[in-house]
């Protein structure tokens, strides 16, 4: 039987069923009673361009979470901030840092081709060795690293030199950057130096496909490639096909899944959730209609700025922000009285978790058209 024939005969998963399955894997149907470390591992990291989003992401997902729990893990070097998937900063467990970064290294090497003009005449192997020595002698800011490398290659583009160091080396952001309630500029050293152990062998594509399905499934090959920032993963899915089950979405796209993974019914209740900007849920699929209604596509972004998002009934339904003394909620459409009550209750829960010593009003802003 060909793949096309399999796709046609595979059971159908509607949008709501797909939504509920994904929310369950993402720990968003009900607060999970697991540790912050277990959640970071299960979710295969948390996107973390900014410091606060991973904390809010866990607050939306975990029962009894306190920001200090993730902060302690970071201070104890059990989790780290590093560029991995999609060439973006993620908060990963130490183990995942050391195995996922080698897996995505080919993508980081390809990224460097965008800077080849600024790196003319630069020996990249020598650059990597020099940069490693610099940051392992003393953690450096990107500015310091750029200036030191420019002394060796004065005719090169300074920004390209820094990008080359970031692409060639597994550079982690050292604390206090990333700690809750602390400030600190981005200062870098290698993952091996920070964690006190060598890089592990790269995770296999097959193993990471299984983890992706556990946290983001059911998923297509394109979904997996979008999430990982990698290409040519079809072979991994084909090797795993005998161990997986398949479905098709409303467009006929083949979706893979773990046989025993939860797939709740489409009418399963999905409480409101307050998600941070850059949340994994909204960025990890090629087809995001399982969470983002077509009429709201692009509404969570403005240029390069991502907004904090609100889920109602499992789907993107608005934006939110914290002002000096208020949680401001801006629904895209009109909420029912019951939905407003549920959103308010969830907002109060989020505020008690994240800001227990601060008093905030909850206001509903002008509905955006």
C-alpha positions as semicolon CSV with decimal commas, in nm:
position;residue;x (nm);y (nm);z (nm)
1;X;0,000;0,000;0,000
2;X;0,138;0,342;-0,095
3;X;0,157;0,637;0,144
4;X;-0,122;0,806;-0,052
5;X;-0,345;0,500;-0,012
6;X;-0,264;0,485;0,360
7;X;-0,356;0,852;0,399
8;X;-0,691;0,806;0,226
9;X;-0,787;0,508;0,442
10;X;-0,655;0,648;0,773
11;X;-0,916;0,762;1,027
12;X;-1,015;1,126;1,011
13;X;-0,933;1,372;1,292
14;X;-1,136;1,691;1,293
15;X;-0,999;2,023;1,412
16;X;-1,152;1,999;1,760
17;X;-1,028;1,643;1,812
18;X;-0,681;1,748;1,697
19;X;-0,698;2,051;1,925
20;X;-0,787;1,846;2,231
21;X;-0,518;1,588;2,163
22;X;-0,254;1,860;2,129
23;X;-0,371;2,044;2,441
24;X;-0,351;1,721;2,638
25;X;0,008;1,655;2,525
26;X;0,091;2,016;2,605
27;X;-0,040;1,983;2,963
28;X;-0,304;2,247;2,894
29;X;-0,629;2,055;2,948
30;X;-0,572;2,029;3,322
31;X;-0,285;2,143;3,547
32;X;-0,027;1,864;3,553
33;X;0,105;1,735;3,883
34;X;0,465;1,697;3,776
35;X;0,783;1,888;3,854
36;X;0,912;2,179;3,650
37;X;1,207;1,966;3,541
38;X;0,978;1,686;3,422
39;X;0,764;1,935;3,231
40;X;1,065;2,094;3,055
41;X;1,181;1,744;2,957
42;X;0,838;1,630;2,839
43;X;0,787;1,946;2,631
44;X;1,136;1,904;2,480
45;X;1,220;2,254;2,597
46;X;1,044;2,589;2,613
47;X;1,099;2,865;2,361
48;X;1,271;3,146;2,545
49;X;1,375;3,449;2,341
50;X;1,285;3,650;2,651
51;X;1,345;3,556;3,014
52;X;0,987;3,543;3,143
53;X;0,797;3,330;2,886
54;X;0,917;2,989;3,013
55;X;0,792;3,079;3,362
56;X;0,447;3,179;3,235
57;X;0,441;2,872;3,009
58;X;0,485;2,644;3,311
59;X;0,238;2,846;3,520
60;X;-0,027;2,767;3,258
61;X;0,056;2,398;3,264
62;X;0,152;2,286;3,615
63;X;-0,036;2,239;3,939
64;X;0,135;2,422;4,226
65;X;0,405;2,579;4,010
66;X;0,612;2,861;4,159
67;X;0,859;3,062;3,949
68;X;1,136;2,983;4,197
69;X;1,115;2,617;4,095
70;X;1,239;2,686;3,742
71;X;1,479;2,952;3,866
72;X;1,644;2,701;4,103
73;X;1,686;2,452;3,820
74;X;1,862;2,718;3,618
75;X;2,080;2,829;3,908
76;X;2,175;2,465;3,972
77;X;2,255;2,418;3,601
78;X;1,990;2,149;3,560
79;X;1,830;2,356;3,282
80;X;1,999;2,602;3,048
81;X;1,919;2,863;2,784
82;X;2,069;2,780;2,443
83;X;2,000;2,825;2,071
84;X;1,864;2,496;1,938
85;X;1,535;2,433;1,757
86;X;1,444;2,675;1,476
87;X;1,763;2,870;1,557
88;X;1,588;3,019;1,859
89;X;1,674;3,027;2,228
90;X;1,513;2,746;2,426
91;X;1,518;2,649;2,790
92;X;1,625;2,283;2,790
93;X;1,724;2,028;3,048
94;X;2,099;1,977;3,066
95;X;2,066;1,635;2,903
96;X;1,861;1,772;2,614
97;X;2,101;2,062;2,570
98;X;2,388;1,819;2,519
99;X;2,202;1,589;2,275
100;X;1,964;1,818;2,084
101;X;2,222;2,080;1,995
102;X;2,437;1,825;1,805
103;X;2,122;1,703;1,626
104;X;2,043;2,051;1,491
105;X;2,407;2,140;1,417
106;X;2,362;2,087;1,040
107;X;2,093;2,357;1,044
108;X;2,327;2,592;1,229
109;X;2,595;2,521;0,967
110;X;2,349;2,604;0,687
111;X;2,256;2,925;0,870
112;X;2,614;3,042;0,831
113;X;2,581;3,046;0,452
114;X;2,371;3,362;0,491
115;X;2,680;3,536;0,629
116;X;2,945;3,401;0,391
117;X;3,019;3,744;0,239
118;X;3,104;3,885;0,583
119;X;3,318;3,581;0,661
120;X;3,535;3,585;0,348
121;X;3,883;3,464;0,438
122;X;3,780;3,347;0,786
123;X;3,893;2,998;0,889
124;X;3,578;2,879;1,069
125;X;3,754;2,594;1,247
126;X;4,011;2,836;1,387
127;X;3,736;3,081;1,476
128;X;3,551;2,810;1,670
129;X;3,866;2,709;1,858
130;X;3,950;3,070;1,946
131;X;3,594;3,150;2,051
132;X;3,582;2,838;2,268
133;X;3,902;2,938;2,443
134;X;3,770;3,290;2,499
135;X;3,434;3,195;2,651
136;X;3,570;2,904;2,856
137;X;3,839;3,128;3,005
138;X;3,568;3,375;3,105
139;X;3,203;3,404;2,999
140;X;3,171;3,678;2,739
141;X;2,898;3,901;2,604
142;X;2,842;3,893;2,229
143;X;2,998;4,239;2,212
144;X;3,312;4,119;2,389
145;X;3,330;3,810;2,171
146;X;3,280;4,016;1,857
147;X;3,556;4,259;1,951
148;X;3,802;3,981;2,034
149;X;3,737;3,797;1,708
150;X;3,763;4,120;1,508
151;X;4,124;4,155;1,622
152;X;4,200;3,830;1,440
153;X;3,994;3,910;1,130
154;X;3,977;4,292;1,106
155;X;3,832;4,285;0,753
156;X;3,542;4,057;0,842
157;X;3,192;4,171;0,932
158;X;3,179;4,192;1,314
159;X;2,823;4,064;1,337
160;X;2,901;3,772;1,108
161;X;3,194;3,675;1,332
162;X;2,968;3,662;1,638
163;X;2,700;3,466;1,452
164;X;2,966;3,220;1,337
165;X;3,074;3,160;1,696
166;X;2,713;3,105;1,801
167;X;2,652;2,866;1,513
168;X;2,970;2,665;1,549
169;X;2,964;2,637;1,929
170;X;2,691;2,530;2,176
171;X;2,685;2,860;2,366
172;X;2,465;2,879;2,675
173;X;2,355;3,193;2,858
174;X;2,504;3,185;3,207
175;X;2,317;3,298;3,515
176;X;2,201;3,536;3,655
177;X;2,047;3,577;3,308
178;X;1,725;3,380;3,310
179;X;1,668;3,373;3,686
180;X;1,331;3,486;3,816
181;X;1,341;3,837;3,960
182;X;1,705;3,887;3,862
183;X;1,857;4,087;3,582
184;X;2,170;4,028;3,384
185;X;2,301;4,079;3,035
186;X;2,349;3,787;2,799
187;X;2,686;3,633;2,882
188;X;2,798;3,314;2,714
189;X;3,013;3,008;2,763
190;X;3,002;2,660;2,613
191;X;2,749;2,405;2,731
192;X;3,026;2,160;2,812
193;X;3,210;2,410;3,030
194;X;2,895;2,530;3,209
195;X;2,763;2,181;3,274
196;X;3,099;2,023;3,352
197;X;3,064;1,735;3,111
198;X;3,127;1,671;2,742
199;X;2,866;1,688;2,471
200;X;2,675;1,364;2,434
201;X;2,615;1,188;2,103
202;X;2,345;1,359;1,903
203;X;1,992;1,241;1,965
204;X;1,872;1,027;1,677
205;X;1,598;1,167;1,451
206;X;1,384;0,863;1,534
207;X;1,404;0,925;1,908
208;X;1,320;1,292;1,869
209;X;1,024;1,214;1,641
210;X;0,880;0,999;1,920
211;X;0,930;1,275;2,174
212;X;0,776;1,531;1,942
213;X;0,466;1,317;1,898
214;X;0,438;1,271;2,275
215;X;0,441;1,648;2,329
216;X;0,290;1,790;2,008
217;X;0,113;1,506;1,828
218;X;-0,063;1,396;1,627
219;X;0,171;1,556;1,374
220;X;0,269;1,548;1,010
221;X;0,622;1,526;0,877
222;X;0,604;1,899;0,796
223;X;0,491;1,973;1,152
224;X;0,797;1,796;1,289
225;X;1,027;1,973;1,046
226;X;0,876;2,311;1,134
227;X;0,921;2,246;1,506
228;X;1,280;2,122;1,476
229;X;1,396;2,356;1,203
230;X;1,530;2,050;1,016
231;X;1,458;1,898;0,676
232;X;1,449;1,546;0,533
233;X;1,280;1,380;0,828
234;X;1,044;1,169;0,616
235;X;1,281;0,870;0,641
236;X;1,260;0,875;1,022
237;X;0,880;0,862;1,009
238;X;0,890;0,577;0,758
239;X;1,126;0,377;0,979
240;X;0,890;0,433;1,271
241;X;0,569;0,371;1,076
242;X;0,522;0,012;1,204
243;X;0,529;0,147;1,561
244;X;0,289;0,435;1,497
245;X;-0,074;0,493;1,407
246;X;-0,185;0,732;1,137
247;X;-0,476;0,968;1,083
248;X;-0,566;1,234;0,829
249;X;-0,667;1,588;0,902
250;X;-0,946;1,785;0,736
251;X;-0,717;1,864;0,442
252;X;-0,621;1,499;0,395
253;X;-0,268;1,544;0,535
254;X;-0,129;1,230;0,697
255;X;-0,072;1,262;1,071
256;X;0,140;1,024;1,276
257;X;0,092;0,944;1,642
258;X;0,192;0,715;1,925
259;X;-0,058;0,430;1,961
260;X;-0,122;0,484;2,333
261;X;-0,106;0,864;2,338
262;X;-0,415;1,045;2,471
263;X;-0,668;1,162;2,215
264;X;-0,962;1,308;2,412
265;X;-1,297;1,354;2,248
266;X;-1,367;1,683;2,066
267;X;-1,617;1,789;2,333
268;X;-1,368;1,753;2,620
269;X;-1,374;2,080;2,821
270;X;-1,072;2,304;2,767
271;X;-1,043;2,576;3,033
272;X;-0,904;2,920;2,941
273;X;-0,527;2,952;2,952
274;X;-0,297;3,255;2,961
275;X;0,009;3,179;2,748
276;X;0,325;3,387;2,710
277;X;0,464;3,525;2,391
278;X;0,651;3,263;2,187
279;X;0,466;2,974;2,350
280;X;0,551;2,634;2,201
281;X;0,185;2,561;2,134
282;X;0,153;2,833;1,870
283;X;0,489;2,780;1,696
284;X;0,543;2,407;1,660
285;X;0,324;2,302;1,368
286;X;0,328;2,380;0,997
287;X;-0,053;2,394;1,008
288;X;-0,154;2,591;1,317
289;X;-0,529;2,578;1,261
290;X;-0,550;2,317;1,536
291;X;-0,507;2,612;1,775
292;X;-0,535;2,930;1,565
293;X;-0,869;2,991;1,391
294;X;-0,809;3,107;1,031
295;X;-0,973;3,444;1,101
296;X;-0,719;3,512;1,377
297;X;-0,411;3,409;1,183
298;X;-0,133;3,662;1,242
299;X;-0,318;3,836;1,525
300;X;-0,068;3,719;1,789
301;X;0,213;3,905;1,613
302;X;0,285;4,263;1,515
303;X;0,596;4,283;1,300
304;X;0,864;4,101;1,497
305;X;0,679;4,148;1,825
306;X;0,488;3,854;1,970
307;X;0,198;3,910;2,211
308;X;0,089;3,709;2,511
309;X;-0,212;3,502;2,406
310;X;-0,538;3,383;2,555
311;X;-0,697;3,046;2,482
312;X;-1,072;3,005;2,519
313;X;-1,227;2,664;2,450
314;X;-0,880;2,551;2,345
315;X;-0,829;2,804;2,065
316;X;-0,657;3,140;2,031
317;X;-0,919;3,394;2,137
318;X;-0,736;3,711;2,238
319;X;-0,433;3,883;2,385
320;X;-0,335;3,987;2,734
321;X;-0,078;4,203;2,904
322;X;0,022;4,316;3,250
323;X;0,017;4,686;3,317
324;X;0,129;4,851;3,640
325;X;-0,178;4,752;3,840
326;X;-0,391;4,556;3,595
327;X;-0,419;4,241;3,392
328;X;-0,568;4,368;3,066
329;X;-0,748;4,107;2,855
330;X;-0,838;4,185;2,494
331;X;-1,063;3,922;2,333
332;X;-1,080;3,910;1,954
333;X;-1,452;3,836;1,966
334;X;-1,736;3,866;2,212
335;X;-1,717;3,629;2,509
336;X;-2,025;3,489;2,675
337;X;-2,088;3,575;3,039
338;X;-1,979;3,224;3,138
339;X;-1,659;3,252;2,935
340;X;-1,574;3,590;3,090
341;X;-1,621;3,438;3,432
342;X;-1,392;3,144;3,347
343;X;-1,130;3,374;3,195
344;X;-1,137;3,595;3,503
345;X;-1,094;3,294;3,733
346;X;-0,801;3,167;3,529
347;X;-0,647;3,514;3,528
348;X;-0,671;3,523;3,906
349;X;-0,504;3,182;3,925
350;X;-0,222;3,297;3,700
351;X;-0,168;3,612;3,904
352;X;-0,161;3,419;4,234
353;X;0,099;3,187;4,084
354;X;0,324;3,443;3,923
355;X;0,273;3,754;4,137
356;X;0,140;3,645;4,477
357;X;0,258;3,960;4,653
358;X;0,116;4,210;4,404
359;X;-0,243;4,324;4,368
360;X;-0,381;4,350;4,015
361;X;-0,720;4,450;3,881
362;X;-0,855;4,245;3,592
363;X;-0,988;4,451;3,304
364;X;-1,133;4,353;2,970
365;X;-1,002;4,587;2,702
366;X;-1,162;4,701;2,380
367;X;-1,248;4,406;2,161
368;X;-1,019;4,406;1,860
369;X;-1,195;4,380;1,529
